[in-house]
Structure formats: structure tokens, C-alpha cells
Short mmCIF file of C-alpha atoms and ligand atoms in Angstrom, two decimals:
data_model
loop_
_atom_site.label_atom_id
_atom_site.label_comp_id
_atom_site.label_asym_id
_atom_site.label_seq_id
_atom_site.Cartn_x
_atom_site.Cartn_y
_atom_site.Cartn_z
CA UNK A 1 0.00 0.00 0.00
CA UNK A 2 1.22 3.49 -0.80
CA UNK A 3 1.24 6.16 1.91
CA UNK A 4 0.45 8.86 -0.66
CA UNK A 5 -2.59 10.73 0.63
CA UNK A 6 -5.64 10.85 -1.60
CA UNK A 7 -5.99 14.52 -2.55
CA UNK A 8 -9.26 16.18 -1.57
CA UNK A 9 -10.79 19.35 -2.94
CA UNK A 10 -14.22 20.90 -2.74
CA UNK A 11 -16.34 24.00 -2.77
CA UNK A 12 -17.42 25.99 0.27
CA UNK A 13 -20.42 28.29 0.22
CA UNK A 14 -23.89 28.64 1.69
CA UNK A 15 -26.02 27.44 0.04
CA UNK A 16 -23.82 25.15 -2.00
CA UNK A 17 -26.16 22.42 -3.22
CA UNK A 18 -26.76 24.18 -6.55
CA UNK A 19 -23.03 24.32 -7.39
CA UNK A 20 -22.01 22.66 -10.66
CA UNK A 21 -18.37 22.46 -9.58
CA UNK A 22 -18.61 18.93 -8.09
CA UNK A 23 -19.88 17.50 -11.40
CA UNK A 24 -17.16 19.34 -13.30
CA UNK A 25 -14.20 18.38 -11.13
CA UNK A 26 -15.41 14.80 -10.67
CA UNK A 27 -15.59 14.45 -14.45
CA UNK A 28 -11.99 15.67 -14.78
CA UNK A 29 -10.82 13.44 -11.91
CA UNK A 30 -12.32 10.47 -13.70
CA UNK A 31 -11.12 11.18 -17.25
CA UNK A 32 -7.62 12.00 -16.01
CA UNK A 33 -7.44 8.92 -13.78
CA UNK A 34 -6.74 11.00 -10.67
CA UNK A 35 -7.56 9.25 -7.38
CA UNK A 36 -9.02 12.33 -5.69
CA UNK A 37 -12.37 13.54 -4.42
CA UNK A 38 -14.32 16.79 -4.78
CA UNK A 39 -16.90 17.61 -2.10
CA UNK A 40 -19.54 20.36 -1.72
CA UNK A 41 -19.45 21.84 1.82
CA UNK A 42 -22.07 24.16 3.28
CA UNK A 43 -20.13 26.40 5.67
CA UNK A 44 -21.43 29.26 7.85
CA UNK A 45 -19.42 32.46 7.88
CA UNK A 46 -18.87 32.07 11.66
CA UNK A 47 -17.13 28.75 11.06
CA UNK A 48 -14.91 29.90 8.21
CA UNK A 49 -11.82 30.42 10.37
CA UNK A 50 -12.06 26.96 11.91
CA UNK A 51 -12.78 25.31 8.56
CA UNK A 52 -9.76 26.99 6.95
CA UNK A 53 -7.53 25.60 9.71
CA UNK A 54 -8.92 22.11 9.59
CA UNK A 55 -9.27 21.40 5.85
CA UNK A 56 -5.54 21.26 5.03
CA UNK A 57 -5.00 18.91 7.98
CA UNK A 58 -7.62 16.57 6.52
CA UNK A 59 -5.87 16.19 3.18
CA UNK A 60 -7.46 19.05 1.26
CA UNK A 61 -5.18 20.45 -1.45
CA UNK A 62 -7.56 23.30 -2.18
CA UNK A 63 -11.10 24.58 -2.41
CA UNK A 64 -13.34 26.70 -4.53
CA UNK A 65 -15.15 29.48 -2.76
CA UNK A 66 -18.61 30.71 -3.61
CA UNK A 67 -21.26 33.03 -2.20
CA UNK A 68 -21.16 34.41 0.50
CA UNK A 69 -17.47 33.74 1.30
CA UNK A 70 -15.61 35.03 -1.78
CA UNK A 71 -14.61 38.33 -0.14
CA UNK A 72 -14.24 37.19 3.50
CA UNK A 73 -11.96 34.32 2.52
CA UNK A 74 -9.14 36.78 1.73
CA UNK A 75 -8.67 37.29 5.49
CA UNK A 76 -7.51 33.70 5.81
CA UNK A 77 -4.94 33.76 3.01
CA UNK A 78 -1.18 34.18 3.49
CA UNK A 79 -0.74 35.03 -0.18
CA UNK A 80 -3.28 36.80 -2.38
CA UNK A 81 -2.65 37.16 -6.12
CA UNK A 82 -2.77 40.64 -7.66
CA UNK A 83 -5.95 39.85 -9.55
CA UNK A 84 -7.72 38.60 -6.42
CA UNK A 85 -6.62 41.76 -4.62
CA UNK A 86 -7.86 43.95 -7.47
CA UNK A 87 -11.22 42.16 -7.60
CA UNK A 88 -11.44 42.01 -3.80
CA UNK A 89 -12.53 38.39 -3.87
CA UNK A 90 -11.16 34.88 -4.38
CA UNK A 91 -12.78 31.85 -5.97
CA UNK A 92 -9.82 29.47 -5.66
CA UNK A 93 -7.76 28.52 -2.62
CA UNK A 94 -4.63 26.41 -2.70
CA UNK A 95 -3.39 24.79 0.51
CA UNK A 96 0.31 24.64 -0.19
CA UNK A 97 2.60 21.93 1.11
CA UNK A 98 4.55 24.50 3.11
CA UNK A 99 1.33 25.29 5.04
CA UNK A 100 0.70 28.62 3.32
CA UNK A 101 -2.79 29.44 2.09
CA UNK A 102 -2.82 30.92 -1.41
CA UNK A 103 -5.89 32.80 -2.73
CA UNK A 104 -6.54 33.48 -6.39
CA UNK A 105 -9.40 34.68 -8.55
CA UNK A 106 -9.77 32.86 -11.86
CA UNK A 107 -13.21 34.24 -12.82
CA UNK A 108 -11.73 36.84 -15.17
CA UNK A 109 -9.47 34.23 -16.74
CA UNK A 110 -12.50 31.95 -17.23
CA UNK A 111 -14.47 34.80 -18.76
CA UNK A 112 -11.76 35.64 -21.31
CA UNK A 113 -10.96 32.02 -22.18
CA UNK A 114 -14.64 31.34 -22.76
CA UNK A 115 -14.92 34.31 -25.14
CA UNK A 116 -11.74 33.27 -26.97
CA UNK A 117 -13.02 29.72 -27.36
CA UNK A 118 -16.58 30.67 -28.35
CA UNK A 119 -15.73 33.71 -30.49
CA UNK A 120 -12.24 33.14 -31.94
CA UNK A 121 -12.40 36.44 -33.90
CA UNK A 122 -13.25 38.48 -30.78
CA UNK A 123 -11.04 41.55 -30.66
CA UNK A 124 -11.48 43.38 -27.35
CA UNK A 125 -9.43 46.35 -28.60
CA UNK A 126 -11.74 47.09 -31.53
CA UNK A 127 -14.26 49.16 -29.56
CA UNK A 128 -16.10 49.82 -26.31
CA UNK A 129 -17.62 47.13 -24.12
CA UNK A 130 -20.97 47.36 -22.34
CA UNK A 131 -21.37 45.65 -18.98
CA UNK A 132 -24.77 45.17 -17.35
CA UNK A 133 -24.52 44.82 -13.57
CA UNK A 134 -22.03 45.94 -10.95
CA UNK A 135 -21.83 43.06 -8.47
CA UNK A 136 -18.98 40.69 -7.69
CA UNK A 137 -19.08 39.04 -11.10
CA UNK A 138 -18.90 42.43 -12.84
CA UNK A 139 -15.69 43.26 -10.95
CA UNK A 140 -13.96 40.17 -12.32
CA UNK A 141 -15.29 40.81 -15.85
CA UNK A 142 -14.21 44.47 -15.82
CA UNK A 143 -10.71 43.68 -14.52
CA UNK A 144 -10.34 41.08 -17.29
CA UNK A 145 -11.67 43.36 -20.05
CA UNK A 146 -9.29 46.15 -19.02
CA UNK A 147 -6.43 43.66 -19.00
CA UNK A 148 -7.37 42.63 -22.54
CA UNK A 149 -7.08 46.22 -23.74
CA UNK A 150 -10.73 47.26 -24.14
CA UNK A 151 -10.61 51.02 -24.87
CA UNK A 152 -13.73 51.89 -22.87
CA UNK A 153 -16.27 50.13 -20.66
CA UNK A 154 -19.80 51.47 -20.33
CA UNK A 155 -21.36 50.10 -17.19
CA UNK A 156 -24.97 50.21 -16.16
CA UNK A 157 -26.53 48.93 -12.97
CA UNK A 158 -29.93 49.25 -11.33
CA UNK A 159 -28.21 50.67 -8.25
CA UNK A 160 -26.10 53.39 -9.88
CA UNK A 161 -23.88 53.97 -6.86
CA UNK A 162 -22.44 50.45 -7.19
CA UNK A 163 -21.40 51.19 -10.78
CA UNK A 164 -19.84 54.44 -9.58
CA UNK A 165 -17.92 52.46 -6.98
CA UNK A 166 -16.44 50.32 -9.76
CA UNK A 167 -15.56 53.44 -11.72
CA UNK A 168 -13.77 54.83 -8.66
CA UNK A 169 -11.81 51.57 -8.30
CA UNK A 170 -11.02 50.86 -11.94
CA UNK A 171 -10.61 54.37 -13.30
CA UNK A 172 -11.09 56.50 -16.34
CA UNK A 173 -11.77 53.83 -18.93
CA UNK A 174 -15.14 53.19 -17.20
CA UNK A 175 -18.22 55.28 -17.94
CA UNK A 176 -21.37 54.89 -15.86
CA UNK A 177 -24.67 54.85 -17.76
CA UNK A 178 -28.02 55.18 -16.04
CA UNK A 179 -29.99 51.92 -15.80
CA UNK A 180 -32.89 53.47 -17.74
CA UNK A 181 -30.42 54.31 -20.53
CA UNK A 182 -28.77 50.86 -20.57
CA UNK A 183 -30.28 50.03 -23.98
CA UNK A 184 -28.64 53.08 -25.56
CA UNK A 185 -25.12 52.05 -24.60
CA UNK A 186 -25.49 48.90 -26.70
CA UNK A 187 -25.42 51.02 -29.88
CA UNK A 188 -21.68 51.57 -29.52
CA UNK A 189 -20.68 48.32 -27.85
CA UNK A 190 -18.56 45.70 -29.62
CA UNK A 191 -18.49 43.45 -26.56
CA UNK A 192 -21.67 43.06 -24.48
CA UNK A 193 -21.78 41.23 -21.16
CA UNK A 194 -24.68 40.55 -18.81
CA UNK A 195 -23.32 40.03 -15.30
CA UNK A 196 -26.67 40.49 -13.53
CA UNK A 197 -28.77 37.55 -12.42
CA UNK A 198 -31.63 38.77 -14.61
CA UNK A 199 -32.79 36.12 -17.07
CA UNK A 200 -31.77 33.26 -14.78
CA UNK A 201 -34.37 30.55 -14.12
CA UNK A 202 -36.51 31.75 -11.24
CA UNK A 203 -35.32 35.37 -11.55
CA UNK A 204 -37.01 38.27 -13.34
CA UNK A 205 -36.23 38.69 -17.04
CA UNK A 206 -33.65 41.15 -18.35
CA UNK A 207 -35.83 43.97 -19.61
CA UNK A 208 -33.14 46.22 -21.06
CA UNK A 209 -34.17 47.15 -24.64
CA UNK A 210 -31.95 45.24 -27.04
CA UNK A 211 -32.85 46.94 -30.35
CA UNK A 212 -29.56 48.86 -30.25
CA UNK A 213 -27.36 45.73 -30.39
CA UNK A 214 -24.88 45.92 -33.27
CA UNK A 215 -24.60 42.86 -35.44
CA UNK A 216 -20.81 43.00 -35.22
CA UNK A 217 -20.95 42.75 -31.42
CA UNK A 218 -19.81 39.72 -29.43
CA UNK A 219 -22.49 39.09 -26.80
CA UNK A 220 -22.15 36.91 -23.71
CA UNK A 221 -24.28 36.21 -20.67
CA UNK A 222 -22.89 34.96 -17.36
CA UNK A 223 -26.28 33.35 -16.74
CA UNK A 224 -26.10 29.72 -17.95
CA UNK A 225 -29.45 28.39 -16.71
CA UNK A 226 -31.05 28.60 -19.22
CA UNK A 227 -28.12 28.18 -21.58
CA UNK A 228 -29.74 30.39 -24.19
CA UNK A 229 -31.03 33.47 -22.40
CA UNK A 230 -33.26 36.03 -24.06
CA UNK A 231 -30.22 38.30 -24.45
CA UNK A 232 -28.40 35.58 -26.41
CA UNK A 233 -31.52 34.70 -28.39
CA UNK A 234 -32.10 38.29 -29.50
CA UNK A 235 -28.38 38.79 -30.19
CA UNK A 236 -28.24 35.64 -32.30
CA UNK A 237 -31.29 36.73 -34.30
CA UNK A 238 -29.52 40.05 -34.99
CA UNK A 239 -26.48 38.22 -36.34
CA UNK A 240 -24.18 38.88 -33.36
CA UNK A 241 -21.63 36.31 -32.25
CA UNK A 242 -22.97 34.84 -29.01
CA UNK A 243 -21.20 32.91 -26.26
CA UNK A 244 -23.09 31.23 -23.43
CA UNK A 245 -22.01 31.43 -19.80
CA UNK A 246 -21.41 27.74 -19.13
CA UNK A 247 -17.93 27.97 -20.60
CA UNK A 248 -16.89 30.62 -18.08
CA UNK A 249 -17.75 28.26 -15.24
CA UNK A 250 -15.72 25.52 -16.91
CA UNK A 251 -12.71 27.61 -17.88
CA UNK A 252 -12.37 29.29 -14.47
CA UNK A 253 -11.93 25.82 -13.00
CA UNK A 254 -9.04 24.76 -15.27
CA UNK A 255 -6.20 26.50 -13.36
CA UNK A 256 -7.61 25.31 -10.04
CA UNK A 257 -7.75 21.66 -11.09
CA UNK A 258 -4.24 21.92 -12.51
CA UNK A 259 -2.81 23.44 -9.33
CA UNK A 260 -4.55 20.94 -7.04
CA UNK A 261 -4.14 17.71 -8.97
CA UNK A 262 -1.15 18.38 -11.24
CA UNK A 263 -2.94 17.75 -14.56
CA UNK A 264 -4.26 20.44 -16.91
CA UNK A 265 -7.79 19.28 -17.81
CA UNK A 266 -9.30 19.46 -21.30
CA UNK A 267 -12.37 21.58 -22.00
CA UNK A 268 -14.41 19.70 -24.58
CA UNK A 269 -17.97 18.65 -25.35
CA UNK A 270 -17.77 15.84 -22.77
CA UNK A 271 -16.91 18.45 -20.13
CA UNK A 272 -19.98 20.50 -21.03
CA UNK A 273 -22.13 17.38 -21.01
CA UNK A 274 -20.83 16.43 -17.55
CA UNK A 275 -21.76 19.82 -16.15
CA UNK A 276 -25.20 19.80 -17.77
CA UNK A 277 -26.01 16.29 -16.56
P1 LIG B 301 -22.69 38.53 -8.38
O1 LIG B 301 -21.55 38.21 -7.46
O2 LIG B 301 -23.23 37.33 -9.11
O3 LIG B 301 -22.38 39.66 -9.30
P2 LIG B 301 -24.30 40.33 -6.80
O4 LIG B 301 -23.09 40.99 -6.26
O5 LIG B 301 -25.42 40.04 -5.88
O6 LIG B 301 -23.93 38.94 -7.44
O7 LIG B 301 -24.83 41.19 -8.05
C1 LIG B 301 -26.01 40.90 -8.71
C2 LIG B 301 -26.17 41.87 -9.88
O8 LIG B 301 -27.45 41.64 -10.49
C3 LIG B 301 -26.17 43.32 -9.44
O9 LIG B 301 -25.65 44.11 -10.50
C4 LIG B 301 -27.65 43.60 -9.22
O10 LIG B 301 -28.03 44.95 -9.31
P3 LIG B 301 -28.06 45.83 -7.95
O11 LIG B 301 -26.63 46.21 -7.67
O12 LIG B 301 -28.93 46.99 -8.29
O13 LIG B 301 -28.65 44.96 -6.87
C5 LIG B 301 -28.23 42.84 -10.40
N1 LIG B 301 -29.64 42.53 -10.17
C6 LIG B 301 -30.15 41.53 -9.41
N2 LIG B 301 -31.51 41.58 -9.43
C7 LIG B 301 -31.86 42.64 -10.23
C8 LIG B 301 -33.10 43.19 -10.67
N3 LIG B 301 -34.28 42.68 -10.27
N4 LIG B 301 -33.07 44.28 -11.47
C9 LIG B 301 -31.89 44.82 -11.87
N5 LIG B 301 -30.67 44.33 -11.50
C10 LIG B 301 -30.66 43.24 -10.69
#
């Protein structure tokens, strides 16, 4: 018998039952022949400190972090990557062999990789982007778009002050547009991103007027249930290039799986099927 420990990983959040990450990582564990496990764990904020001390002692090599812990988790990290610091949140934790806790945010990476895979001709530098929403997901998207060289980002959110907060943090390339004017900003946008929860199953629909969408725009929705949201449906009918949000979930997980288990996993149709199962 080998004394190699079986590596464990998982996702902490509350609630966590809806998370697709277990299906995704279990698929990759299986196809890569890795003898590890991936476990969903419902953790209260009050227990976070204790959990972060105990998990590495139990054989955990890392965890994903979801709502409501993505910001708080930074307090428990010894090392925080620049992008996690900039976004103010982490989605990936690595328990290093030397005992140090490393926090990273791969949401922006996942967002960009998904666009590159789904819209190979996407050129972020070609013109302004329009971002709907100003929550945690928007922060990661905006940081990634700026990194990719987008010349301007128009941002619109129901609660305007949140969009202004992002402008204060990310600077001059951001322009805040009133929520009632959100449809107008689409007329100039070459990249369009919905980061709100509107259009998700069980949530209200996205009511922003979409007539202004340009047919040369690349349009993506972070909502992936349903896979084809009304935004994507309308955009497709207009001739835009559309990219669904499932790929972002998959691509953000690639660097985590690689760091934890030492194998870079493939993103293919079987991966999508595993997540949709
Ligand atoms: P996430 O981390 O997924 O971004 P969040 O921080 O709760 O989650 O942000 C949710 C986003 O969806 C916000 O932009 C929110 O707008 P507000 O800042 O005004 O709350 C947006 N959103 C959620 N429900 C909405 C609704 N009914 N109408 C308009 N925007 C909504």
C-alpha cells in the first residue's frame, strides 16, 4: 500500500447544493485517472476560520469558494494574487505543502478564455464594451476586459452607486450609464456582457431594450441556466456572435484543477455534457 494521501478538494459556500463544480471536477478526476475527491461543503461564515484551519490537515489540497465567502476568505490567506486583490474576492484557494494558504481569482481568466473559445475572432481592442450589472461578477469581468485592452467600458446597474464604486476603483476607462439608458449604450458596444442575475431561471427577465445591439458585437451572458437566455436569443437573431455562460464556469476551473491535482484538464464537449447532466 502506498502512503500517498488521496488529494481532496471541494467547494465551500452557503447554500452550495446548486453548485455545478462537483460534477465538473469529478468528471476531470475520472477522465484524467486521478484518485481524488471533490466535495460540496455548506459552511457558515462564523465557522470559516475553523474550517480553513482544519481542511488542510484533513488532506485538502484546495477549495473553490462561492457566495457568501468570496470576499471574507481573503482574510484567511497568506498570499493573495494581484488579480484577487484587485477584484477584492477569491474563488480558488490552494493549501500549499509549506502550510501557506494561497488565494486566487480565476473568474476573469474563465471569462476571457470562454470568449476566446466561443468567439475566436473576438477583438477586445476594436471598440467599447458594455457591462450590465455591478456586483462581484462584474468586478472580475471588468478587470479582465481592461487587461485585454478594451478602450472603454460602459457600465450600467440598477443601483447606480455600485457602478460608480467600480468606476472609482477601476478608473477612467469606465463610464457609468443610467440603468434606464442601458439600452442606448449597446449602440456603440462591440463586446456586451450581462453580469446580472436577470434572465436566470426563477429570476425576473432582463428587460433592457436590445434593439440597439450591433450585429458585429460579441455578446455573452454569465447566466447559464437557461443556456440560451433572451439576451443571447435576441443577439443571435440580430447576427451577433454569441457565447453562453457555461464555458466561463468551466474555464475558471481549469487553473484550479491543474494546481490541485497536477494535470491540466481538457475543455471539450464531454466536459460540457458532464456539467449539464
Ligand atoms: P454577483 O456576485 O453574481 O455579481 P451580486 O453581487 O449580488 O452577485 O450582483 C447581482 C447583480 O445583479 C447586481 O448588479 C444587481 O443589481 P443591484 O446592484 O442593483 O442589486 C443585479 N440585479 C439583481 N436583481 C436585479 C433586478 N431585479 N433588477 C436589476 N438588477 C438586478
